[in-house]
CSV table of N, CA and C in Angstrom, one decimal:
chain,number,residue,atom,x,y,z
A,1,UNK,N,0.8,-1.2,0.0
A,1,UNK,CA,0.0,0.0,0.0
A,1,UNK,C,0.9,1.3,0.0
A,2,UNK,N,1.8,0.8,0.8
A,2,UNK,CA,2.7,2.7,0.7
A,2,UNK,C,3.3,2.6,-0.4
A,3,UNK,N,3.9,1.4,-1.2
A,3,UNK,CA,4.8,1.7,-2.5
A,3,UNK,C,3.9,2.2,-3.1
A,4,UNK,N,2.4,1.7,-3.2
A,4,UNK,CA,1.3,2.4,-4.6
A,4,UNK,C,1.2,4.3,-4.1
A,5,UNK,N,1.0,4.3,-2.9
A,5,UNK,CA,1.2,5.8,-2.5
A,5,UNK,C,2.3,6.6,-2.9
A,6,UNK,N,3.5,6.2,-2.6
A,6,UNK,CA,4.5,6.8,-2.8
A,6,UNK,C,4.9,7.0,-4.4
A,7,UNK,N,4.6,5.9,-5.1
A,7,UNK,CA,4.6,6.0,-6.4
A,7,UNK,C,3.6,7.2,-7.1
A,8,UNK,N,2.2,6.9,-6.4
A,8,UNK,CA,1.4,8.0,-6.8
A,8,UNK,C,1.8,9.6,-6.4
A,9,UNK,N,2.6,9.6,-5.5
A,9,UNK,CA,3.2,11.0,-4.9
A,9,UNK,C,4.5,11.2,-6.3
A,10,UNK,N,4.9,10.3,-6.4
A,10,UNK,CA,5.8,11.0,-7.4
A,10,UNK,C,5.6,11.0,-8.7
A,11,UNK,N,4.8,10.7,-9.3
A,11,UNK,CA,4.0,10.7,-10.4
A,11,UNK,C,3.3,12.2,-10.5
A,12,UNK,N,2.7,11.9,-9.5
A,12,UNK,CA,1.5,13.5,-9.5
A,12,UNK,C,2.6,14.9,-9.5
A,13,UNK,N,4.2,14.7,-8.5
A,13,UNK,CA,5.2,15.7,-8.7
A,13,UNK,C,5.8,16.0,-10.0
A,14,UNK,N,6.0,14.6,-10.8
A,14,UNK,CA,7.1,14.6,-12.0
A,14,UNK,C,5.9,15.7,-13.1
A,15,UNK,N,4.0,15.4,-12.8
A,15,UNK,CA,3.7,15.8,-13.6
A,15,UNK,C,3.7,17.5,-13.3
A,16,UNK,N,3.8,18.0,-12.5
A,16,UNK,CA,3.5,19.4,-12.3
A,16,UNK,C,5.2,20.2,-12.7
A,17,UNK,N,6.1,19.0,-12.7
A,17,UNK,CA,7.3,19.8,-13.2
A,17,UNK,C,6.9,20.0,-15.1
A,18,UNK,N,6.6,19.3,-15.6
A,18,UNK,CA,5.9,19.4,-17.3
A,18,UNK,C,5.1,20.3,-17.2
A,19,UNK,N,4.3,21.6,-16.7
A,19,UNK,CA,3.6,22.3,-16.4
A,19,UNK,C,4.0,23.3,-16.3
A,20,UNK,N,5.3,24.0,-16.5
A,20,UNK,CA,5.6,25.2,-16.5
A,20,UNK,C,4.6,26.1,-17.2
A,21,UNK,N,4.9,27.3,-16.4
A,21,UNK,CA,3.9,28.8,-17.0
A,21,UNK,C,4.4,29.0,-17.8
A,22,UNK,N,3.9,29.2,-19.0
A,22,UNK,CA,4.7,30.2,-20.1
A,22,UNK,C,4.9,31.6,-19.9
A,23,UNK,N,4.7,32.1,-19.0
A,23,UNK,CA,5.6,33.3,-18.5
A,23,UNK,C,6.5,33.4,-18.1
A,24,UNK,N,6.8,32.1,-16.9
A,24,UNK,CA,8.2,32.0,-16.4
A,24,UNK,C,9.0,31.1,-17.8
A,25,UNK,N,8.4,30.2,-18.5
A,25,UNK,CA,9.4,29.6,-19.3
A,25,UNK,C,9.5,31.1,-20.4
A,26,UNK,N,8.9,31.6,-20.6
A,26,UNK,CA,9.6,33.1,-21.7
A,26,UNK,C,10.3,33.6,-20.8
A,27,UNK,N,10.4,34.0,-19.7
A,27,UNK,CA,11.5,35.1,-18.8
A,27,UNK,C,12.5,34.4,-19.0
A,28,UNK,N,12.5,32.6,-18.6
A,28,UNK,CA,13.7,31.9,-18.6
A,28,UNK,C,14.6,31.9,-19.9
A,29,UNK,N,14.1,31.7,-21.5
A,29,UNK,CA,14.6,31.5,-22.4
A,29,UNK,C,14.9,33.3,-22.5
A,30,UNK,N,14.5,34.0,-22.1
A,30,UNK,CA,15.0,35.2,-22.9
A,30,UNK,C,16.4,35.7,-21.8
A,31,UNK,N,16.6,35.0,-20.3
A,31,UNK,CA,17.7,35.0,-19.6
A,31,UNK,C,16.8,36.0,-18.6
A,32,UNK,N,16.1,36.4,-18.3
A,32,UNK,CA,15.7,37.8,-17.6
A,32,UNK,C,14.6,36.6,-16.1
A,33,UNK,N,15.0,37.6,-14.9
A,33,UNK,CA,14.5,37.3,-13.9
A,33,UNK,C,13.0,37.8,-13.7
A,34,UNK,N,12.7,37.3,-12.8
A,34,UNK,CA,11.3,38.2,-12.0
A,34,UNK,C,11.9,39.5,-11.5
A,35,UNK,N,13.2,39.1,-10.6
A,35,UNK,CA,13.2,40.6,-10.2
A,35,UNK,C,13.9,41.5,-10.6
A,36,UNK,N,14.4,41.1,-12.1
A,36,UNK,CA,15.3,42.1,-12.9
A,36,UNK,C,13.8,42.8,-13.7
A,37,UNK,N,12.8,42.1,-14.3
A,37,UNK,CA,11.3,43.2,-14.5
A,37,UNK,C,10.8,43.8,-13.3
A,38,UNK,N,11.0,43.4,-12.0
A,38,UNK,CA,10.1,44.1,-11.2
A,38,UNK,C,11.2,45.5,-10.6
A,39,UNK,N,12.7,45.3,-10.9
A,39,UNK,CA,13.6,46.7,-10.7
A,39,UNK,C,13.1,47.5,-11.8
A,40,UNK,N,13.7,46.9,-12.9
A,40,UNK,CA,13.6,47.8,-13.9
A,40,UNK,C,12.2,48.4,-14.4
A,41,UNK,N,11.0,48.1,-13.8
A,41,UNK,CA,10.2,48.7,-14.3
A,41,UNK,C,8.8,49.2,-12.8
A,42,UNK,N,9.1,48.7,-12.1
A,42,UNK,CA,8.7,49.0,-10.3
A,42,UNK,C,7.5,48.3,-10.2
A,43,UNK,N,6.8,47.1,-11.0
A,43,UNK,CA,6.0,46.3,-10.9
A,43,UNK,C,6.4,45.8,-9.8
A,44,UNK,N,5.4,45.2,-8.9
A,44,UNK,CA,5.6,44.2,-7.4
A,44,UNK,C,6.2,43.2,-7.5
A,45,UNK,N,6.9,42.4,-7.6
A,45,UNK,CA,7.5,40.9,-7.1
A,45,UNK,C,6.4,40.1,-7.0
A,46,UNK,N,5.7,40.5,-6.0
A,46,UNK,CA,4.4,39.6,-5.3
A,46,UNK,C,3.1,39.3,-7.1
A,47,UNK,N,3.8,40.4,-8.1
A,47,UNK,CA,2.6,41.0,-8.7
A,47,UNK,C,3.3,39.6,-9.9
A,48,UNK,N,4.4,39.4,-9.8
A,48,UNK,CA,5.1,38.7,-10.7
A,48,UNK,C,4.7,37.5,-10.6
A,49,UNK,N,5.1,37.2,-9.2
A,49,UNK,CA,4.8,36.0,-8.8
A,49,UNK,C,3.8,34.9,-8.6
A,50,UNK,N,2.8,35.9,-8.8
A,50,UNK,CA,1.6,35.4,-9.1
A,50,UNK,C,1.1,35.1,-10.5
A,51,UNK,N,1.7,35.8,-11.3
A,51,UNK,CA,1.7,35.7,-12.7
A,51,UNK,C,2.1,34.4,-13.5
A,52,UNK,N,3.4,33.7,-12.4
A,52,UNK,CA,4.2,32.9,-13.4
A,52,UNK,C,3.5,31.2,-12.2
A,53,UNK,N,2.4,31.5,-11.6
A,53,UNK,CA,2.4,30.4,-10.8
A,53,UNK,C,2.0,29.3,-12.0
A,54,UNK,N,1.8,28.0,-11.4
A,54,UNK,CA,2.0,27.2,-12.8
A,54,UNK,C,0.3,27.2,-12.8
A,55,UNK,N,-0.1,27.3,-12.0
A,55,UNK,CA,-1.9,27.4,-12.9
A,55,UNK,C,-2.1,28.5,-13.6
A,56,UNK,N,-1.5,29.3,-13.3
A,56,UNK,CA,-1.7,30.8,-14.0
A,56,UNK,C,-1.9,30.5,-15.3
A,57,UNK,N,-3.1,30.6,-16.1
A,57,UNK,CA,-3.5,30.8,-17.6
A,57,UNK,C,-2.6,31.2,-18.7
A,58,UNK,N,-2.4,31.2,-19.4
A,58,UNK,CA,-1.7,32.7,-20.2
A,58,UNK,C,-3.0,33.8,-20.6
A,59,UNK,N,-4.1,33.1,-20.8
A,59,UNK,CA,-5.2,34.0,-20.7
A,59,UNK,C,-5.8,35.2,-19.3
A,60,UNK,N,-5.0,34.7,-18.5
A,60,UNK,CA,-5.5,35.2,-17.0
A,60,UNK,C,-4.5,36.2,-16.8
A,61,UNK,N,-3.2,36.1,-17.6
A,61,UNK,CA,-1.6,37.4,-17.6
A,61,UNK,C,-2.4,39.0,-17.5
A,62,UNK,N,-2.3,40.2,-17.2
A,62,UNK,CA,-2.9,41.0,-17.2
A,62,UNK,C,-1.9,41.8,-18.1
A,63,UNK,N,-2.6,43.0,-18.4
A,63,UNK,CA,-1.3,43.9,-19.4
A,63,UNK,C,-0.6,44.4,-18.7
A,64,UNK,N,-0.8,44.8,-17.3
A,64,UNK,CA,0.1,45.1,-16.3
A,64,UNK,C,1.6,44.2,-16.5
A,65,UNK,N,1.6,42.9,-16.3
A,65,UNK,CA,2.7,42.5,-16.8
A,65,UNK,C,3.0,42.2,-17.7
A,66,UNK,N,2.7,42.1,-18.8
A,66,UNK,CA,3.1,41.9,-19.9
A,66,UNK,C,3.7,42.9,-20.5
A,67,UNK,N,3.0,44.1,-20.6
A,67,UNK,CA,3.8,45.3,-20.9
A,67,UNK,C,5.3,45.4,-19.5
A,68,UNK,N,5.3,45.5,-18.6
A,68,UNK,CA,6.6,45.0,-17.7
A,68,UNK,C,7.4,44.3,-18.3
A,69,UNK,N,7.2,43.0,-18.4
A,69,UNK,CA,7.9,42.5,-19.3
A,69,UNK,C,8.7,42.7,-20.6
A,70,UNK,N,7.7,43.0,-21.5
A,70,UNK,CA,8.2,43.8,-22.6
A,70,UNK,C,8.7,44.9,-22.5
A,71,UNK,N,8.8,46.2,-21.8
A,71,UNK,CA,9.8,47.0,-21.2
A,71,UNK,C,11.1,46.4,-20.8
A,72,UNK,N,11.2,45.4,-20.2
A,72,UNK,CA,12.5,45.2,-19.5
A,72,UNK,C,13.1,44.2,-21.0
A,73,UNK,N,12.7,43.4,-22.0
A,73,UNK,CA,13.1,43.3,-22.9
A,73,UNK,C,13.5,43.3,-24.0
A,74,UNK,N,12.4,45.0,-23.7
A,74,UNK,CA,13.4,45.9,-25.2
A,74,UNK,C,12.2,45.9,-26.2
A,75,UNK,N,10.8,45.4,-26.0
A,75,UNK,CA,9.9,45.0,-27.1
A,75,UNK,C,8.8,45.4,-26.8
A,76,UNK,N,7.8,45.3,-27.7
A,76,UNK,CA,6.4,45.7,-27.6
A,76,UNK,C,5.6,45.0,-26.6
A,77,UNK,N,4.4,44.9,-26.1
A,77,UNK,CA,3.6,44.6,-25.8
A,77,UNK,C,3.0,43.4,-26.5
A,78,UNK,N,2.7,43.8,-28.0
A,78,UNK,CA,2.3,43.1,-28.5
A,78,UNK,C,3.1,41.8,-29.1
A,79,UNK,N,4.6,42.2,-29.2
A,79,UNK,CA,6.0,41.3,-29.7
A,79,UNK,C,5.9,40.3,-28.4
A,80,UNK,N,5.6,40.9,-27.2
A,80,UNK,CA,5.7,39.9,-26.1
A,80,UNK,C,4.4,39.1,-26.1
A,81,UNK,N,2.8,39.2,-26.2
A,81,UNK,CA,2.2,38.6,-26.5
A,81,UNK,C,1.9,37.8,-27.7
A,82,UNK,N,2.3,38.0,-28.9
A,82,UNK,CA,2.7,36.9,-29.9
A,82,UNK,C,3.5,35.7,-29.7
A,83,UNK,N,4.7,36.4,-28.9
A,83,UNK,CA,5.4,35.3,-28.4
A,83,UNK,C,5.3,34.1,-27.0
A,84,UNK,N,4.2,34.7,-26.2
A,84,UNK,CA,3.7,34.0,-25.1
A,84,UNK,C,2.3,33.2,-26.3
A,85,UNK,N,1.9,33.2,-26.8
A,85,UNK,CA,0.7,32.9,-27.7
A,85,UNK,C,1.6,31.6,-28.1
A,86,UNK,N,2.5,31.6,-29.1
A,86,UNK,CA,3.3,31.1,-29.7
A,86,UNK,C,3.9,30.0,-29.0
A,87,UNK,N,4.2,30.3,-27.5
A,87,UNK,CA,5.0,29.3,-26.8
A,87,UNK,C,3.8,28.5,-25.8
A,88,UNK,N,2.9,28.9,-25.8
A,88,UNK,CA,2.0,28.1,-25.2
A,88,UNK,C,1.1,27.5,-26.3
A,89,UNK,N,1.0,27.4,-27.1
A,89,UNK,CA,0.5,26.7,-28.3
A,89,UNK,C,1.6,25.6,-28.6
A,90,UNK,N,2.7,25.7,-28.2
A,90,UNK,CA,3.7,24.4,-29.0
A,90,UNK,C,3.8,23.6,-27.4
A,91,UNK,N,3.5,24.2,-26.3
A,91,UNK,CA,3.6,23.7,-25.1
A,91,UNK,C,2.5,22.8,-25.0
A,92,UNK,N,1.1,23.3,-25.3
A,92,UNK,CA,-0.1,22.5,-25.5
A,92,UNK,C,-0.3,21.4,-26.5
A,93,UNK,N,0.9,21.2,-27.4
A,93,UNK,CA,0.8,20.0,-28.3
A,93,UNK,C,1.3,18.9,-28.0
């Protein structure tokens, strides 16, 4: 009984690591932190961090961070939402 539990415990973990938010995996591929957008642009930490949690939608992202983001990257708003669109569409397949 505890191997089937313990099996089921690490199953259910390995699956939530495959789950990444496509906010934090775009911050990660472009090299940029949470708290290098929340210096450079004075967005909250807390405001980030809720953003990149792994249930976090990409539909549920608000423009508040996304434009943040795209600030601290050098790009549009909309350059940064094409590109979260984009990476959660190849994530979903």
């Amino acid at each position: 009984m505890a191997q089937k539990l313990s099996t089921s415990i690490v199953n259910k973990w390995k699956g939530h690591l495959n789950q990444m938010n496509a906010l934090q995996e775009y911050l990660d591929q472009n090299g940029v932190t949470r708290y290098q957008v929340a210096k450079q642009t004075g967005i909250a930490n807390t405001t980030l961090a809720n953003a990149v949690k792994e249930t976090k939608p990409l539909s549920g992202q608000t423009v508040k961070v996304i434009s943040a983001v795209a600030q601290t990257l050098g790009k549009t708003p909309s350059q940064v939402l094409d590109d979260l669109i984009e990476l959660d569409e190849d994530n979903s397949k």
